[in-house]
XYZ file of C-alpha atoms in Angstrom:
763
model
C 122.700 109.494 127.104
C 123.670 105.924 127.991
C 120.092 104.749 127.506
C 120.051 106.369 124.070
C 123.312 104.664 123.097
C 122.071 101.299 124.395
C 118.822 101.653 122.466
C 120.742 102.505 119.352
C 122.988 99.480 119.778
C 119.955 97.214 120.156
C 118.580 98.516 116.856
C 121.951 97.934 115.188
C 122.049 94.384 116.569
C 118.633 93.647 115.068
C 119.808 94.701 111.609
C 123.126 92.918 112.114
C 121.168 89.694 112.680
C 119.289 90.288 109.437
C 122.526 90.805 107.538
C 124.013 87.747 109.264
C 121.210 85.678 107.742
C 121.825 87.313 104.359
C 125.554 86.536 104.562
C 124.783 82.811 104.802
C 122.932 82.829 101.469
C 123.610 85.962 99.405
C 123.270 84.292 95.988
C 119.446 83.918 96.065
C 119.135 87.631 96.895
C 121.394 88.544 93.953
C 119.437 86.290 91.579
C 116.139 87.756 92.786
C 117.397 91.284 92.174
C 118.702 90.255 88.752
C 115.220 89.039 87.856
C 113.663 92.239 89.177
C 116.084 94.416 87.184
C 115.415 92.445 83.976
C 111.650 92.824 84.419
C 111.909 96.535 85.237
C 114.261 97.207 82.317
C 111.973 95.345 79.923
C 108.990 97.331 81.131
C 110.970 100.570 80.865
C 112.006 99.902 77.266
C 108.870 98.247 75.881
C 106.061 99.036 78.274
C 104.901 95.443 77.736
C 103.124 96.554 74.570
C 101.614 99.755 76.006
C 104.387 102.062 74.825
C 107.009 103.904 76.836
C 107.273 107.337 78.373
C 108.600 108.993 75.194
C 105.329 108.210 73.388
C 103.403 110.142 76.017
C 105.436 113.281 76.752
C 103.786 116.630 76.104
C 105.644 119.834 75.325
C 103.095 122.034 77.027
C 103.259 125.418 78.645
C 103.336 124.559 82.338
C 101.271 127.023 84.333
C 100.230 127.556 87.943
C 96.708 126.204 88.668
C 94.397 129.033 89.665
C 96.585 131.761 88.185
C 95.325 134.240 85.588
C 97.226 132.629 82.727
C 96.012 129.172 83.771
C 92.346 130.239 83.776
C 92.745 131.801 80.345
C 94.503 128.682 79.022
C 91.623 126.537 80.274
C 89.191 128.663 78.259
C 91.374 128.411 75.155
C 91.957 124.643 75.368
C 88.758 123.587 73.498
C 89.613 126.040 70.722
C 92.892 124.214 69.912
C 91.100 121.250 68.317
C 88.647 123.381 66.345
C 91.445 125.522 64.838
C 94.316 123.039 64.488
C 96.976 124.620 62.264
C 99.323 122.752 59.911
C 102.181 124.865 58.487
C 104.267 124.517 55.343
C 107.361 126.567 54.542
C 108.752 126.306 51.023
C 112.103 127.781 50.070
C 114.216 127.569 46.930
C 111.527 129.231 44.769
C 111.898 132.644 43.061
C 108.594 134.318 43.914
C 109.152 137.166 41.446
C 110.205 135.226 38.333
C 108.097 132.119 39.010
C 104.980 133.924 40.221
C 102.476 132.277 37.853
C 103.861 128.763 38.249
C 103.613 129.035 42.044
C 100.061 130.392 41.756
C 98.931 127.446 39.635
C 100.404 124.886 42.059
C 98.843 126.601 45.067
C 95.402 126.783 43.462
C 95.500 123.063 42.694
C 96.760 122.262 46.175
C 94.017 124.364 47.769
C 91.342 122.368 45.960
C 92.903 119.094 47.077
C 93.192 120.256 50.674
C 89.581 121.438 50.808
C 88.465 117.934 49.860
C 90.016 116.478 53.025
C 87.377 115.982 55.770
C 87.876 118.388 58.635
C 89.526 121.205 56.704
C 87.735 124.427 57.606
C 86.035 126.209 54.657
C 88.396 128.900 53.395
C 90.877 127.489 55.894
C 93.802 127.240 53.475
C 95.924 130.388 53.625
C 98.794 131.118 51.237
C 100.283 134.212 49.568
C 97.570 134.405 46.904
C 94.566 133.364 49.010
C 93.186 136.930 48.742
C 94.277 137.401 45.114
C 97.524 138.051 43.290
C 97.029 141.708 42.408
C 99.419 144.014 44.219
C 96.970 146.911 43.737
C 94.476 145.174 46.049
C 95.372 146.237 49.639
C 94.081 142.982 51.183
C 95.930 140.858 48.611
C 99.094 142.927 49.040
C 98.988 142.482 52.824
C 98.452 138.726 52.405
C 101.392 138.393 50.022
C 103.604 140.536 52.238
C 102.952 138.302 55.240
C 103.137 134.908 53.506
C 106.090 135.502 51.146
C 109.617 135.208 52.583
C 111.552 138.417 53.138
C 114.195 137.318 50.637
C 111.480 136.471 48.025
C 112.811 132.909 47.861
C 109.875 131.061 49.426
C 106.390 131.223 50.881
C 104.164 129.921 53.691
C 100.963 127.877 53.586
C 98.705 127.373 56.628
C 95.794 124.903 56.717
C 93.272 125.006 59.581
C 91.498 121.819 60.673
C 88.488 121.184 62.861
C 89.438 117.881 64.442
C 86.261 117.753 66.529
C 84.150 116.908 63.458
C 85.643 113.425 63.188
C 87.388 112.782 66.522
C 87.917 109.072 65.817
C 89.788 109.948 62.597
C 91.661 113.017 63.897
C 95.112 111.444 63.532
C 94.337 110.148 60.044
C 93.049 113.563 58.922
C 96.147 115.247 60.233
C 98.427 112.789 58.422
C 96.496 113.294 55.153
C 96.843 117.055 55.449
C 100.575 116.847 56.171
C 101.117 114.547 53.177
C 99.172 116.819 50.823
C 101.085 119.881 51.980
C 104.431 118.139 51.496
C 103.328 117.403 47.940
C 103.232 121.141 47.222
C 107.021 121.389 47.481
C 107.396 118.257 45.331
C 105.202 119.797 42.594
C 107.335 122.948 42.661
C 110.432 121.002 41.618
C 109.211 120.818 38.002
C 110.223 124.469 37.614
C 112.273 125.026 40.809
C 114.586 122.013 41.347
C 115.905 123.429 44.637
C 112.440 123.669 46.213
C 112.276 122.289 49.738
C 109.232 121.944 51.973
C 109.139 121.897 55.777
C 105.850 120.852 57.409
C 105.085 121.357 61.069
C 102.153 121.319 63.480
C 101.620 120.815 67.189
C 101.863 117.011 67.098
C 104.893 116.951 64.823
C 106.536 119.507 67.086
C 105.838 117.379 70.179
C 107.181 114.264 68.455
C 110.373 116.044 67.441
C 110.953 117.429 70.931
C 110.231 114.020 72.505
C 112.699 112.384 70.097
C 115.331 114.997 70.975
C 114.742 114.507 74.705
C 114.858 110.715 74.315
C 118.141 110.823 72.395
C 119.678 113.347 74.779
C 118.632 111.408 77.886
C 119.928 108.085 76.578
C 123.252 109.572 75.473
C 123.643 111.461 78.760
C 122.864 108.312 80.754
C 125.450 106.297 78.808
C 127.973 109.117 79.250
C 127.220 109.215 82.982
C 127.770 105.463 83.361
C 131.081 105.683 81.475
C 132.155 108.658 83.599
C 131.212 106.815 86.800
C 133.255 103.800 85.714
C 136.252 105.979 84.863
C 136.146 107.939 88.122
C 135.617 104.833 90.204
C 138.471 102.955 88.537
C 140.850 105.900 88.994
C 139.921 106.391 92.646
C 139.808 102.731 93.690
C 142.162 101.029 91.244
C 139.835 98.030 91.395
C 137.890 96.660 88.460
C 135.671 94.752 90.897
C 134.589 97.914 92.731
C 133.995 99.577 89.379
C 131.747 96.708 88.287
C 129.878 96.822 91.591
C 129.023 100.493 91.279
C 128.075 100.010 87.612
C 125.699 97.240 88.711
C 124.166 99.651 91.208
C 123.773 102.352 88.532
C 122.115 99.962 86.083
C 119.732 98.962 88.870
C 118.944 102.607 89.588
C 118.348 103.259 85.880
C 115.936 100.323 85.644
C 114.070 101.403 88.792
C 113.762 105.063 87.783
C 112.774 104.322 84.182
C 110.193 101.730 85.268
C 108.545 104.194 87.676
C 108.755 106.887 85.002
C 107.037 104.649 82.469
C 104.380 103.533 84.949
C 103.401 107.009 86.141
C 103.401 108.422 82.598
C 100.489 106.113 81.721
C 98.351 108.143 84.135
C 99.920 111.619 83.908
C 102.047 112.516 80.872
C 105.289 114.334 81.762
C 107.107 117.087 79.911
C 110.092 115.917 77.786
C 112.720 116.973 80.333
C 111.132 115.268 83.365
C 112.523 111.708 82.855
C 116.078 113.038 82.678
C 115.741 114.802 86.048
C 114.422 111.609 87.662
C 117.360 109.652 86.210
C 119.882 112.183 87.550
C 118.453 112.084 91.075
C 118.382 108.264 91.094
C 121.964 107.871 89.834
C 123.294 110.441 92.318
C 121.479 108.714 95.196
C 122.522 105.111 94.585
C 126.113 105.936 93.613
C 126.667 107.775 96.897
C 125.209 104.952 98.967
C 127.183 102.288 97.083
C 130.472 104.128 97.538
C 129.747 104.372 101.272
C 129.221 100.613 101.614
C 132.200 99.763 99.402
C 134.611 101.975 101.321
C 133.452 100.904 104.767
C 133.485 97.234 103.802
C 136.994 97.429 102.406
C 138.213 99.289 105.504
C 136.611 96.759 107.847
C 138.183 93.825 106.027
C 141.576 95.559 106.147
C 141.248 96.200 109.888
C 140.366 92.577 110.560
C 143.125 91.292 108.334
C 145.918 93.403 109.779
C 144.859 93.143 113.444
C 144.181 89.422 113.207
C 140.860 89.742 114.987
C 139.556 86.606 113.277
C 141.365 83.709 111.590
C 141.578 83.502 107.809
C 138.907 80.827 107.223
C 140.039 80.376 103.626
C 143.206 78.673 104.895
C 141.303 76.078 106.907
C 140.830 72.900 104.886
C 137.516 71.280 105.698
C 135.491 68.573 104.099
C 132.290 69.413 102.297
C 130.059 68.434 105.216
C 132.295 70.146 107.746
C 132.202 73.350 105.639
C 128.428 73.221 105.522
C 128.136 72.682 109.264
C 130.693 75.396 110.051
C 128.846 77.801 107.784
C 125.605 77.195 109.654
C 127.305 77.543 113.016
C 129.323 80.610 112.098
C 128.399 83.827 113.782
C 128.381 85.627 110.432
C 130.555 87.799 108.257
C 132.723 90.674 109.476
C 130.671 92.850 107.109
C 127.429 92.328 109.034
C 128.004 95.192 111.434
C 129.366 97.391 108.636
C 126.023 97.257 106.866
C 124.063 97.537 110.087
C 126.010 100.651 111.115
C 125.652 102.145 107.608
C 121.886 102.097 107.972
C 121.647 105.375 109.940
C 123.427 107.330 107.240
C 121.408 105.747 104.402
C 118.083 106.115 106.184
C 118.799 109.668 107.358
C 119.959 110.724 103.917
C 116.943 109.066 102.260
C 114.615 110.749 104.721
C 116.149 114.171 104.011
C 115.993 113.615 100.244
C 112.365 112.491 100.583
C 111.521 115.557 102.649
C 113.210 117.758 100.059
C 111.283 116.128 97.211
C 108.018 116.362 99.171
C 108.762 120.064 99.539
C 109.250 120.252 95.761
C 105.930 118.413 95.260
C 104.105 121.150 97.171
C 104.990 123.623 94.411
C 101.795 123.841 92.315
C 103.445 123.340 88.889
C 102.310 119.930 87.594
C 105.619 118.868 86.024
C 107.555 119.529 89.248
C 105.012 117.477 91.194
C 105.545 114.707 88.633
C 109.330 114.839 88.980
C 109.165 114.938 92.788
C 106.726 112.055 93.239
C 108.413 109.759 90.707
C 111.824 110.632 92.204
C 110.602 109.746 95.706
C 109.568 106.292 94.507
C 112.875 105.877 92.656
C 114.971 107.030 95.647
C 113.274 104.554 97.960
C 113.794 101.816 95.367
C 117.471 102.773 95.176
C 117.732 102.744 98.976
C 116.190 99.276 99.102
C 118.682 98.065 96.511
C 121.508 99.662 98.512
C 120.502 97.843 101.689
C 119.933 94.429 100.089
C 121.508 93.950 96.642
C 124.805 95.732 97.358
C 125.448 93.853 100.668
C 124.657 90.546 98.936
C 127.143 91.350 96.173
C 129.763 92.364 98.718
C 129.291 89.121 100.629
C 129.949 87.210 97.408
C 132.993 89.288 96.496
C 134.518 89.832 99.941
C 137.567 87.768 98.995
C 138.457 90.114 96.130
C 137.832 93.261 98.184
C 140.889 92.372 100.279
C 143.236 92.416 97.308
C 145.814 95.211 97.469
C 145.716 98.089 95.041
C 147.896 97.784 91.914
C 151.269 99.497 91.983
C 150.338 102.115 89.355
C 147.418 103.188 91.490
C 149.536 103.474 94.623
C 152.136 105.518 92.757
C 149.484 107.798 91.301
C 147.883 108.457 94.650
C 151.216 108.950 96.358
C 151.988 111.751 93.944
C 148.536 113.257 94.300
C 148.748 112.998 98.077
C 152.086 114.780 98.010
C 150.599 117.585 95.927
C 147.569 117.886 98.179
C 149.768 117.813 101.279
C 151.902 120.635 99.879
C 148.858 122.784 99.158
C 147.293 121.917 102.483
C 150.381 122.681 104.558
C 150.988 126.000 102.801
C 147.453 127.337 102.376
C 144.959 125.785 104.752
C 146.909 126.199 108.012
C 147.308 129.908 107.378
C 143.663 130.159 106.380
C 142.286 128.191 109.314
C 144.639 129.539 112.004
C 142.460 131.360 114.464
C 144.418 134.559 115.031
C 141.789 137.320 115.261
C 143.053 139.755 112.575
C 143.768 137.212 109.842
C 140.713 135.147 110.736
C 138.356 138.108 110.413
C 140.021 139.244 107.194
C 139.751 135.873 105.482
C 136.191 135.253 106.617
C 135.335 138.725 105.313
C 136.908 137.946 101.931
C 134.967 134.705 101.574
C 131.763 136.453 102.694
C 132.213 139.238 100.132
C 132.844 136.732 97.344
C 129.727 134.778 98.355
C 127.632 137.957 98.406
C 128.907 138.851 94.912
C 127.760 135.427 93.726
C 124.304 136.053 95.215
C 123.821 139.547 93.696
C 122.551 138.337 90.241
C 119.475 136.902 92.006
C 118.092 140.427 92.462
C 117.795 140.823 88.675
C 116.503 137.331 87.979
C 113.922 136.731 85.234
C 112.056 133.441 85.276
C 111.633 131.601 81.991
C 109.345 128.562 81.941
C 109.887 125.517 79.742
C 108.048 126.960 76.764
C 111.175 127.154 74.652
C 111.653 124.647 71.880
C 114.198 122.016 72.899
C 115.427 120.785 69.523
C 118.729 119.901 67.932
C 119.611 122.749 65.514
C 119.971 120.369 62.543
C 116.587 118.652 62.943
C 113.854 119.450 60.347
C 111.594 120.942 63.034
C 114.368 123.236 64.272
C 115.065 124.331 60.692
C 111.347 125.088 60.316
C 111.329 127.350 63.376
C 114.537 129.102 62.320
C 113.251 129.699 58.770
C 109.879 130.989 59.976
C 111.454 133.367 62.474
C 114.055 134.713 60.029
C 111.880 135.083 56.899
C 108.280 135.533 58.073
C 108.511 137.505 61.305
C 105.263 137.232 63.239
C 103.251 135.575 60.439
C 102.111 132.160 61.569
C 103.748 132.576 64.969
C 102.012 131.919 68.246
C 100.914 135.275 69.715
C 103.209 136.534 72.455
C 100.168 137.334 74.590
C 96.464 136.510 74.305
C 93.867 138.693 75.999
C 90.406 137.289 76.722
C 87.872 139.978 77.491
C 84.285 139.399 78.589
C 82.955 141.874 76.063
C 82.077 142.270 72.397
C 84.595 142.151 69.559
C 83.866 145.798 68.743
C 84.671 146.988 72.265
C 87.767 144.761 72.332
C 88.939 146.364 69.049
C 88.527 149.824 70.598
C 90.502 148.792 73.683
C 93.194 147.253 71.437
C 94.135 150.783 70.391
C 95.454 151.397 73.915
C 97.453 148.153 73.744
C 99.117 149.292 70.513
C 100.371 152.411 72.302
C 102.452 150.312 74.707
C 106.141 150.452 73.655
C 107.257 147.152 72.145
C 103.839 146.014 70.849
C 103.842 145.304 67.094
C 100.266 144.098 66.489
C 97.039 143.690 68.423
C 94.467 141.863 66.283
C 90.972 140.897 67.428
C 90.088 137.319 66.498
C 86.964 136.981 64.338
C 85.747 134.127 66.557
C 84.806 134.475 70.216
C 85.660 131.968 72.928
C 82.258 131.540 74.531
C 81.353 134.960 75.938
C 84.955 136.173 75.630
C 86.403 138.212 72.783
C 90.014 137.320 71.974
C 92.880 139.705 71.213
C 96.167 138.361 69.823
C 99.101 140.577 70.831
C 102.462 140.297 69.065
C 105.624 141.990 70.293
C 108.241 143.619 68.105
C 111.068 141.436 66.894
C 114.289 140.992 68.890
C 112.664 141.959 72.176
C 114.309 140.814 75.407
C 112.680 138.740 78.086
C 112.572 141.666 80.498
C 110.911 143.866 77.876
C 108.284 141.160 77.336
C 107.586 141.040 81.087
C 107.151 144.823 81.166
C 104.736 144.715 78.201
C 102.531 142.000 79.711
C 102.533 143.748 83.086
C 101.298 146.954 81.397
C 98.609 145.065 79.481
C 97.350 143.521 82.725
C 97.241 146.875 84.477
C 95.689 148.719 81.512
C 92.216 149.985 82.557
C 89.231 148.399 80.802
C 85.465 148.431 81.167
C 85.315 144.635 81.120
C 86.903 141.714 82.924
C 89.975 140.387 81.142
C 92.467 137.567 81.382
C 95.979 137.634 79.880
C 97.863 134.437 79.031
C 100.893 133.343 77.028
C 104.405 132.278 77.923
C 105.461 135.627 79.386
C 102.232 135.950 81.366
C 102.815 132.452 82.664
C 106.336 133.378 83.757
C 105.008 136.354 85.706
C 102.575 134.050 87.522
C 105.458 131.638 88.234
C 107.501 134.459 89.758
C 104.641 135.439 92.063
C 104.127 131.847 93.160
C 107.850 131.356 93.795
C 107.884 134.357 96.131
C 105.138 132.673 98.161
C 106.626 129.170 97.995
C 110.357 129.581 98.560
C 110.402 131.107 102.095
C 108.404 128.297 103.758
C 110.188 125.637 101.656
C 113.610 126.934 102.674
C 112.440 127.164 106.291
C 111.277 123.535 106.300
C 114.509 122.188 104.804
C 116.684 124.445 106.976
C 114.899 123.231 110.101
C 115.295 119.598 108.997
C 119.033 120.021 108.404
C 119.350 121.930 111.684
C 117.603 119.176 113.660
C 119.720 116.383 112.123
C 123.001 118.156 112.898
C 121.839 119.295 116.343
C 120.782 115.737 117.201
C 124.070 114.327 115.939
C 126.346 116.835 117.709
C 124.179 117.993 120.641
C 125.453 121.541 119.906
C 122.843 124.068 118.733
C 125.334 126.692 117.601
C 127.108 124.125 115.406
C 123.787 123.271 113.749
C 122.920 126.958 113.287
C 126.304 127.726 111.703
C 126.065 124.754 109.343
C 122.500 125.676 108.320
C 123.502 129.266 107.574
C 126.392 128.002 105.426
C 123.989 125.704 103.602
C 121.649 128.599 102.835
C 124.527 130.747 101.576
C 125.703 127.980 99.229
C 122.180 127.535 97.853
C 121.809 131.266 97.154
C 125.276 131.442 95.579
C 124.424 128.504 93.293
C 121.235 130.218 92.165
C 123.110 133.490 91.634
C 125.832 131.919 89.467
C 123.194 130.030 87.456
C 121.410 133.328 86.849
C 124.602 135.028 85.711
C 125.553 132.190 83.361
C 122.238 131.437 81.671
C 120.302 134.688 81.965
C 123.095 137.235 81.626
C 125.280 135.144 79.308
C 128.372 135.062 81.524
C 129.136 131.509 80.391
C 129.032 132.204 76.648
C 132.609 130.947 76.229
C 131.898 127.596 77.937
C 130.473 124.774 75.783
C 126.833 123.791 76.416
C 126.109 126.851 78.623
C 124.142 128.779 76.020
C 122.190 131.858 77.078
C 118.421 131.526 77.523
C 117.465 135.018 78.776
C 116.000 133.559 81.929
C 116.198 130.953 84.663
C 113.959 127.919 84.897
C 111.778 128.074 88.046
C 112.643 124.414 88.670
C 116.194 125.524 89.538
C 115.082 127.452 92.621
C 112.569 124.782 93.622
C 115.090 121.913 93.391
C 117.778 123.908 95.216
C 115.367 124.755 98.025
C 114.093 121.194 98.280
C 116.480 118.522 97.035
C 119.636 120.643 97.256
C 119.482 121.068 101.041
C 119.595 117.298 101.507
C 122.971 117.037 99.752
C 124.816 119.032 102.422
C 124.614 116.509 105.259
C 127.735 114.460 104.467
C 129.982 117.496 103.998
C 128.850 119.369 107.078
C 128.872 116.348 109.371
C 132.415 115.566 108.205
C 133.651 119.123 108.857
C 131.995 119.208 112.275
C 133.397 115.825 113.316
C 136.934 116.887 112.332
C 136.786 120.434 113.595
C 137.463 119.660 117.235
C 134.729 122.102 118.257
C 133.884 119.817 121.146
C 136.518 118.098 123.271
C 135.480 114.471 122.902
C 138.524 113.308 124.882
C 136.585 113.890 128.085
C 133.189 112.651 126.962
C 131.706 110.014 124.715
C 131.363 110.861 121.056
C 127.633 111.125 120.197
C 126.652 107.829 118.608
C 124.693 109.422 115.750
C 127.613 111.702 114.879
C 129.917 108.703 114.763
C 127.595 106.786 112.452
C 126.802 109.711 110.136
C 130.413 110.805 109.659
C 131.953 109.645 106.370
C 135.691 109.482 105.855
C 137.431 111.979 103.611
C 138.063 109.274 101.006
C 134.380 108.396 100.801
C 133.426 112.053 100.630
C 135.721 113.029 97.785
C 135.042 109.870 95.766
C 131.319 110.469 96.119
C 131.797 114.110 95.078
C 133.771 113.140 91.990
C 131.186 110.545 90.935
C 128.248 112.891 91.508
C 129.916 115.681 89.525
C 130.603 113.220 86.705
C 126.892 112.361 86.632
C 125.745 115.988 86.654
C 128.245 117.152 84.047
C 127.225 114.266 81.770
C 123.736 115.783 81.537
C 124.929 119.319 80.736
C 125.098 118.760 76.931
C 121.347 118.026 76.703
C 119.365 120.465 74.577
C 116.572 121.307 77.022
C 117.188 124.181 79.401
C 114.791 122.452 81.791
C 117.505 119.830 82.396
C 120.655 121.815 81.713
C 120.012 124.561 84.275
C 118.969 122.365 87.253
C 121.930 119.981 86.881
C 124.288 122.947 86.531
C 122.888 124.506 89.706
C 123.101 121.221 91.627
C 126.704 120.761 90.451
C 127.506 124.243 91.756
C 125.890 123.397 95.078
C 127.954 120.208 95.284
C 131.158 122.130 94.585
C 130.105 124.732 97.127
C 129.644 122.145 99.846
C 132.960 120.522 98.979
C 134.849 123.828 99.247
C 132.987 126.455 101.271
C 132.325 124.092 104.155
C 136.102 123.648 104.415
C 136.852 127.343 103.857
C 134.048 128.916 105.897
C 132.442 126.423 108.235
C 135.679 124.865 109.464
C 137.305 128.214 110.495
C 134.102 129.299 112.208
C 134.221 126.173 114.332
C 137.676 127.036 115.740
C 139.572 123.913 114.685
C 142.487 122.408 116.510
C 144.266 119.003 116.225
C 142.000 115.997 116.852
C 142.260 114.368 120.254
C 143.394 110.808 119.602
C 142.609 108.053 122.122
C 145.498 106.959 124.317
C 145.058 103.179 123.900
C 147.184 101.481 121.286
C 144.663 100.545 118.584
C 144.591 100.820 114.847
C 143.396 104.314 113.925
C 142.022 104.939 110.425
C 142.220 108.677 110.307
C 140.654 110.455 107.322
């Protein structure tokens, strides 16, 4: 034990020497970091002429490589360019009274569209493409599908083969969009209220990327403002507020630069950059608060115990100052930073392990988020261990300034309130009398189990939903199409690829139509290689669970040929199967890592086991509440928590990986204060002493992290909203349940204070 402590002290001394050298010249380090941040921010915003991440995002259906839906999607991918669809919805036209006028405009527009290179022959579909005689069954069906239900508009679809002129694909698409917009303009000669909404895959991606860009920037600005507000209220110091804002700007520049760099090789989904930003801000803010609090405490200890003279009061000449600075042993903050290294490195290692665990999940966008976040977290850790100490060396004089009177008065009142609650509630809760102890632990256990129950009815919903602001033109297009045209022009709910002929597929489609909830099953006139294609559409207003049941029945339906089923619901079923295989080993890895850190710090296996079990319970409860809020609609009355009929798989993956790493500070603090081991008769384990934060650091960090997470809740995408909500729940769970559950289980009693007369900074 002594050898271990001596080895640890030698390591600390090495880093203290490094910080001693930094303390003699912190300004060059600050200037170097300022240059780095400027370069990174410029690259993040401009890409140095190569564009930024928002020009490369793809709103794609993320699937599991090797799964059934993935293999079917790979077969369908070449068909997307040969049948590229451009849609036009026109409203504000009376289709009954202005029938002939609309027909004339559409006939002229069809001729103009067919002259555009790449438009498929007979590839312009509109209400009168098969004729305008209601007595003709084919024409009647065409009009019924392409005319709005309220008879106040119509739909036009133009199909392009972009493989004919690949070098001019973008130009052809723009020409087609412009010509289709002109249709609505021509209608205004007899229908002044006519309005046209054009959409296609690229326009949809651009709109979603713009929404994600706007949401992420606004959420980041809101997070920075919230951090500044929380930090100013908790510290009462404008200097400390500016220091943490500097750290957050550095983290933003680092994360956005890595995001931009990696996106040049692998395009992300629109919600991925926001998740990387959240993880980076949470990481660097926690580390910065740790260094700020410990530095301020160290300076206060030195000042009030007079361990060193106040060098500012010694008047020296310029040469004497320079010589004394060279000969000085260093700053009192040197050992603060050296002793903070174990917590920063251990926390970074746990976060890295959690993100590596996330990267093992086969979904490409989660791998992207995990790998970019790992690079960003290590960049933030490097900034924490170099830039923040350099800034603190420069501002050490102002750190010693006392808090303003308003801040002291505010905290005195809050402390009185907390003391009242603590003296009346917590002693009775934590008193270890067997009957009351068992009763209260049982109550907390039952409540936790109730929070976990929604998991058993969970339905996974992948990021195939359209993340758009409701007032954007693209969102209005989707709303109008869904309300007035039903399944016409909509992406099929399921696509079946069968290695057979179209005739045999049409015969088998009759069995599909018998499945409850199926509206249409239409065989495509074109085959995909040797596969016949069946487009399956569900009935309107179906639930997510009904869709899962339909796809499951289609997959199990007997057939005389090999078949593959894909689509969003099929993809979600494959995600659910993969999660069942991934989560147990992922949770085991992170639980073992947390167990080993706590066991090493405390040298008590049962303490580590109890803390790990509490961690697992908090993770499951967070997932359960997220399921109840977003899938079951329990949070309908809370702003920004709109129902989505399912839970993003990334929620479970991030909780199992990254979420476990957030528990260390809370559990180490509870263990160190629980008195579970009588340290009055033995030396406190050195790692436990270094990893233990004070209560002030812990609650300030919690408040800042919650401010960051809540700032990202208003974003449109469920792929961001749900993970940050779940992580916020986990943070709240660690801040409360570890005090309510873990502390009583560890049989607390008053801390054993040392007998010597020294300055004790308790809590």
